[in-house]
Coordinates of C-alpha atoms in Angstrom, one line a residue:
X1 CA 17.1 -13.0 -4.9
X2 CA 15.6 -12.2 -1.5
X3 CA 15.1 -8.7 -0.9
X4 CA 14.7 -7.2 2.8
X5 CA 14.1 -3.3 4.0
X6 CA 16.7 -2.0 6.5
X7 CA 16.5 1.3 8.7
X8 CA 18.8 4.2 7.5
X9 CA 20.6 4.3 10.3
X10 CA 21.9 1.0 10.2
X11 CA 23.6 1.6 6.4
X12 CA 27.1 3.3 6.1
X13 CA 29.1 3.9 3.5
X14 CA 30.3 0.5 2.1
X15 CA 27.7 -1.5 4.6
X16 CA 24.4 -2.6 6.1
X17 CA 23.4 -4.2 9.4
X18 CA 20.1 -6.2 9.0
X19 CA 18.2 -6.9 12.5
X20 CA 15.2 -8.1 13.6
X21 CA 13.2 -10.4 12.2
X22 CA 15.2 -10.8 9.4
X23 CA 18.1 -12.3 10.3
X24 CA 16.1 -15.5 11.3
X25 CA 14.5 -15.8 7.8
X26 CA 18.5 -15.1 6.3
X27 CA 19.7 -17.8 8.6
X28 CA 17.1 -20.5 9.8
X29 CA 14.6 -20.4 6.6
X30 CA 16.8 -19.1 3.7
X31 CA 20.0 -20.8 5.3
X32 CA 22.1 -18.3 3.7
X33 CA 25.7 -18.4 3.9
X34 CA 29.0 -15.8 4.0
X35 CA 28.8 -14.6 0.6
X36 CA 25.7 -15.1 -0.5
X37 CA 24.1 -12.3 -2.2
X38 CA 20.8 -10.3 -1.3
X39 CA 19.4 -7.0 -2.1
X40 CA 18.6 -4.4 0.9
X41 CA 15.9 -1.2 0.5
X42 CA 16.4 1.2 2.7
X43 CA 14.2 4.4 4.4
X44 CA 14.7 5.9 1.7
X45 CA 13.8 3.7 -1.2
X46 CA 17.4 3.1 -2.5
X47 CA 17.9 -0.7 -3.4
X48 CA 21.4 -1.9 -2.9
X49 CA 23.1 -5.4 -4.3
X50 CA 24.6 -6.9 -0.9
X51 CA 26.6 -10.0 -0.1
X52 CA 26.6 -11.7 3.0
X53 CA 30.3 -10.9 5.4
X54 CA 28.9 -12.3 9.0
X55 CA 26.0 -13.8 10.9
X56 CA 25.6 -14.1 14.1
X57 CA 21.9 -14.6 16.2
X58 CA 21.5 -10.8 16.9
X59 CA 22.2 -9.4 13.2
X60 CA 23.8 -10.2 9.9
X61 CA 26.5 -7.8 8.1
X62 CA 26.5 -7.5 4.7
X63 CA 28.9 -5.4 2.2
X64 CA 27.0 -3.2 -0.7
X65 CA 28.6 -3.9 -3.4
X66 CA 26.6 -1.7 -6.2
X67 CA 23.6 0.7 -5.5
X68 CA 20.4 0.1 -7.8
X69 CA 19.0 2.7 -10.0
X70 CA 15.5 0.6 -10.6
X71 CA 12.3 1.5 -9.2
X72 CA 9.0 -0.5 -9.1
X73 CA 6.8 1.8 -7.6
X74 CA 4.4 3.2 -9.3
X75 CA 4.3 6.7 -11.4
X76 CA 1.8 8.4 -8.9
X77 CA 1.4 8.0 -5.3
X78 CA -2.2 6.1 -4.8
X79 CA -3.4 6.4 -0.8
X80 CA -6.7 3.9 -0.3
X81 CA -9.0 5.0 2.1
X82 CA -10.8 1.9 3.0
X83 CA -13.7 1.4 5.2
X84 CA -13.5 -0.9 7.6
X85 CA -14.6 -4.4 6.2
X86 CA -16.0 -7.5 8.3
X87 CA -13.3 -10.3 9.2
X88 CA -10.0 -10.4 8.1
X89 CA -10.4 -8.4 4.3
X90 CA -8.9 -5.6 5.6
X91 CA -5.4 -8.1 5.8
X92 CA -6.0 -9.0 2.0
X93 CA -6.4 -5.5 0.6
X94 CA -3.3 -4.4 1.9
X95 CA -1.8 -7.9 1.2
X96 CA -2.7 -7.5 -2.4
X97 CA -2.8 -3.7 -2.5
X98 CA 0.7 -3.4 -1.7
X99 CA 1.9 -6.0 -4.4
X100 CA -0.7 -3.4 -7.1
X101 CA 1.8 -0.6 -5.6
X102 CA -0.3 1.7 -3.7
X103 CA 1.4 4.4 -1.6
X104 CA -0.3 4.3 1.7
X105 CA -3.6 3.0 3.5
X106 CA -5.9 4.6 5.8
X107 CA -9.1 2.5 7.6
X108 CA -12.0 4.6 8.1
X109 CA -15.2 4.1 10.6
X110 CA -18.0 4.2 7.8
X111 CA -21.5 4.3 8.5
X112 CA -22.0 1.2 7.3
X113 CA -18.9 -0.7 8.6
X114 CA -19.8 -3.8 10.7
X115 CA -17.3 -4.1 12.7
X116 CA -15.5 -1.7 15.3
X117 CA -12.0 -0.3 15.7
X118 CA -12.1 1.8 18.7
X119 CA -10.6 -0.1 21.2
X120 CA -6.9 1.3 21.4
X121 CA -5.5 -2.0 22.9
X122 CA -6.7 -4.3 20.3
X123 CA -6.2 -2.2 17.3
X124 CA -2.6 -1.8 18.8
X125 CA -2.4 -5.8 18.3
X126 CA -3.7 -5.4 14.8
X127 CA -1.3 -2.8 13.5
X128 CA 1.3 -5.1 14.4
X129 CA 0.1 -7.4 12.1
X130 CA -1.0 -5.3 9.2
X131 CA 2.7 -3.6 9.2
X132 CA 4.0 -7.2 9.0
X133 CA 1.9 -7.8 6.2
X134 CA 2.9 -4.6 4.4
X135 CA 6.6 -5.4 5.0
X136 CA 6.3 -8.7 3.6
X137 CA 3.9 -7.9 0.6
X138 CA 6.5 -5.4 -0.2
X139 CA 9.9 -7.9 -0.2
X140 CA 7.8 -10.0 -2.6
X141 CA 6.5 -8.0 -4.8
X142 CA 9.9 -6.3 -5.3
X143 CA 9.0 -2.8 -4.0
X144 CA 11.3 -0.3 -3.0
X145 CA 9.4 1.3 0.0
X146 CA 6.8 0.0 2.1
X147 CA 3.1 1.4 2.3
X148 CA 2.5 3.6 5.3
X149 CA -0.1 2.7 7.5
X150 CA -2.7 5.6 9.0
X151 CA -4.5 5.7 12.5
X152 CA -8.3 4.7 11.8
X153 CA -10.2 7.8 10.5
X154 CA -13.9 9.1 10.5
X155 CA -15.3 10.6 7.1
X156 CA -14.2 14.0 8.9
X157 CA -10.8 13.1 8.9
X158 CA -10.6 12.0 5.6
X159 CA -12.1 15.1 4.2
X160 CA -9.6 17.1 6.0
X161 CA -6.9 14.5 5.2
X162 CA -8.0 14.9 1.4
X163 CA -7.1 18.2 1.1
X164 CA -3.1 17.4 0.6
X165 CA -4.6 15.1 -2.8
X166 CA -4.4 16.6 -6.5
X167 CA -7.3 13.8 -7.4
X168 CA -10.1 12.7 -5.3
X169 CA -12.2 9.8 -6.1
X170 CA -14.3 7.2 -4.8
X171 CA -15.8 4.3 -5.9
X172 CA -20.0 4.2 -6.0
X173 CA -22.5 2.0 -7.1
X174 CA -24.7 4.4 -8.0
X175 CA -22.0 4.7 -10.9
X176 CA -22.5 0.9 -12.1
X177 CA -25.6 1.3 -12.8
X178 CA -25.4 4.2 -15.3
X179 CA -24.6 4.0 -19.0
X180 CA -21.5 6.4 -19.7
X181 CA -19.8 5.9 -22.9
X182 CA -16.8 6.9 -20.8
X183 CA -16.2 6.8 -16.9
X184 CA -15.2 9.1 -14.4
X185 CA -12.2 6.8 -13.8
X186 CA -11.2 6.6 -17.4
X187 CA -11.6 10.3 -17.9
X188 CA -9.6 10.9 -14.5
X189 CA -6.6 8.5 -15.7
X190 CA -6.2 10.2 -18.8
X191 CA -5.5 13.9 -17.5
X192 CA -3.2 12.3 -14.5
X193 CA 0.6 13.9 -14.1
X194 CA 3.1 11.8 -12.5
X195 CA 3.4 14.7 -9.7
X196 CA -0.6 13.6 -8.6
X197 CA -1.6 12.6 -5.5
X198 CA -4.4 10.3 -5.2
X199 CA -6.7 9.6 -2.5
X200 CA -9.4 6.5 -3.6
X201 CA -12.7 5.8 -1.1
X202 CA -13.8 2.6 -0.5
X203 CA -16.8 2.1 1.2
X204 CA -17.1 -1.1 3.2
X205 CA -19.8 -3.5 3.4
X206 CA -23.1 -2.0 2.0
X207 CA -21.1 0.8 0.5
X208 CA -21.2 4.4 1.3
X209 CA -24.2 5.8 2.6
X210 CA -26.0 8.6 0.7
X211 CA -24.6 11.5 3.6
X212 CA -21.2 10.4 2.9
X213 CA -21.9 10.5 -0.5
X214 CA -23.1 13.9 -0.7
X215 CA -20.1 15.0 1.5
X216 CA -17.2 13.4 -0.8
X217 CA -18.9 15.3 -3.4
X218 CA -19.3 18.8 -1.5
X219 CA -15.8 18.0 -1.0
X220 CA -14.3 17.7 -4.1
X221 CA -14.1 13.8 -4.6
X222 CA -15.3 12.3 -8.0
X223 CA -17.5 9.8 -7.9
X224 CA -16.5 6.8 -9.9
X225 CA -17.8 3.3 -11.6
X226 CA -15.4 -0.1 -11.5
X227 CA -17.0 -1.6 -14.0
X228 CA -20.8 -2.3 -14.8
X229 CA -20.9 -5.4 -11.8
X230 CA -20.9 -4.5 -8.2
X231 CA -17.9 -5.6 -6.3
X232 CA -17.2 -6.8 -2.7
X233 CA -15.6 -4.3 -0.9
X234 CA -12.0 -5.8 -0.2
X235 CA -12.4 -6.2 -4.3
X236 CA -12.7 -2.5 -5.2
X237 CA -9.3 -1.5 -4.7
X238 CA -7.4 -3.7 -6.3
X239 CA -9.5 -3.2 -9.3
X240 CA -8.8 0.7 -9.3
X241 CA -5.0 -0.2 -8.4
X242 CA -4.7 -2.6 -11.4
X243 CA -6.8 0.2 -13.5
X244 CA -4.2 2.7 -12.5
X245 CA -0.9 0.7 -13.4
X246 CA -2.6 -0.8 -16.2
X247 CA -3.6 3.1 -17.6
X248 CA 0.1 4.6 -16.7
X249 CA 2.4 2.0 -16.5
X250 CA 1.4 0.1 -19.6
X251 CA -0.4 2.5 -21.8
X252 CA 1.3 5.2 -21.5
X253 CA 4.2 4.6 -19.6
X254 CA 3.9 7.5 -17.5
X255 CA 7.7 8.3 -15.8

């Protein structure tokens, strides 16, 4: 059943409007009909079973006929702070990282990131984009909200940023190479509460350098290993997402 995410103020009572974009994917690619049924998430998380009652170019109408109680979001809220990567890998982390379930992405200006996102007009172009990506990563995977998006950061902004996190981490190779019985990651997942906050660093390209190191730790972020191999950088956080649902929602079922 197709699921799409409508704004608040378009649901009342015993209906929902769905505009935009939508309504060409209901009509012209789903060629959905009166009566048909679809499930709508709206601002606010809550899923509802629909059917269809009208369709018109401009919008489609549908009647809720039962609210949802199910939630497929994960037991913590998990915000990646991802360097900015070369090419289009930023479009596959949050592609992949929304379907893993993680809260909320922020692209950061590393030291060591390759390319550039300073020029307002053509990051404008881009956000248009990623949010569609988001959106749609979201319907598929069978979310009920869709990741928030940041304004590109500096490490100065993220430590400040960081402080509204219960857990702080950040993935280093300098970590890999060591021989711990037991991780930092391990040991973090173990002691998480499903009130945390997480905030996760990813460095980009050629990883962090050892300055922004030294100031994630000054800061309070733990440094952590993914594994014993080094990973590309649009890898990293899917590994740490899956780690993370794998650790609560598995394991220990963490509600």
């Amino acid at each position: 059943m197709q699921r799409y995410f409508v704004s608040q103020e378009n649901v009342t009572e015993n209906s929902i409007r769905i505009i935009g974009d939508d309504v060409h994917h209901i009509q012209r690619v789903m060629r959905a009909q009166v009566g048909e049924k679809l499930i709508c998430v709206s601002d606010n998380g809550r899923a509802a079973l629909t059917y269809i009652t009208k369709l018109s170019d401009d919008y489609v109408d549908v009647e809720i006929e039962k609210w949802l109680e199910d939630s497929n979001e994960l037991p913590v809220s998990v915000t990646i702070a991802q360097g900015i990567p070369k090419g289009d890998k930023f479009e596959l982390i949050l592609q992949k990282g929304t379907e893993l379930g993680a809260d909320a992405f922020i692209p950061f200006q590393a030291e060591r990131s390759v390319a550039l996102w300073n020029d307002e007009k053509k990051y404008h172009k881009k956000v248009k984009r990623f949010q569609k990506i988001l959106k749609e990563a979201s319907e598929q995977s069978h979310r009920n909200r869709i990741p928030s998006l940041h304004s590109v950061m500096n490490i100065k902004q993220i430590l400040d940023e960081a402080s509204a996190y219960t857990v702080k981490l950040f993935a280093y190779e300098e970590e890999a190479k060591t021989d711990k019985m037991s991780s930092n990651l391990v040991n973090t997942l173990q002691n998480i509460l499903s009130h945390d906050k997480i905030i996760l660093c990813i460095g980009p390209e050629g990883g962090f350098s050892i300055k922004e190191a030294d100031q994630l730790r000054e800061n309070g972020f733990i440094p952590i290993r993914l594994g014993k191999r080094i990973l590309r950088t649009e890898t990293a956080a899917l590994y740490a997402l899956s780690s993370i649902s794998y650790q609560l929602e598995e394991l220990r079922c963490l509600t």
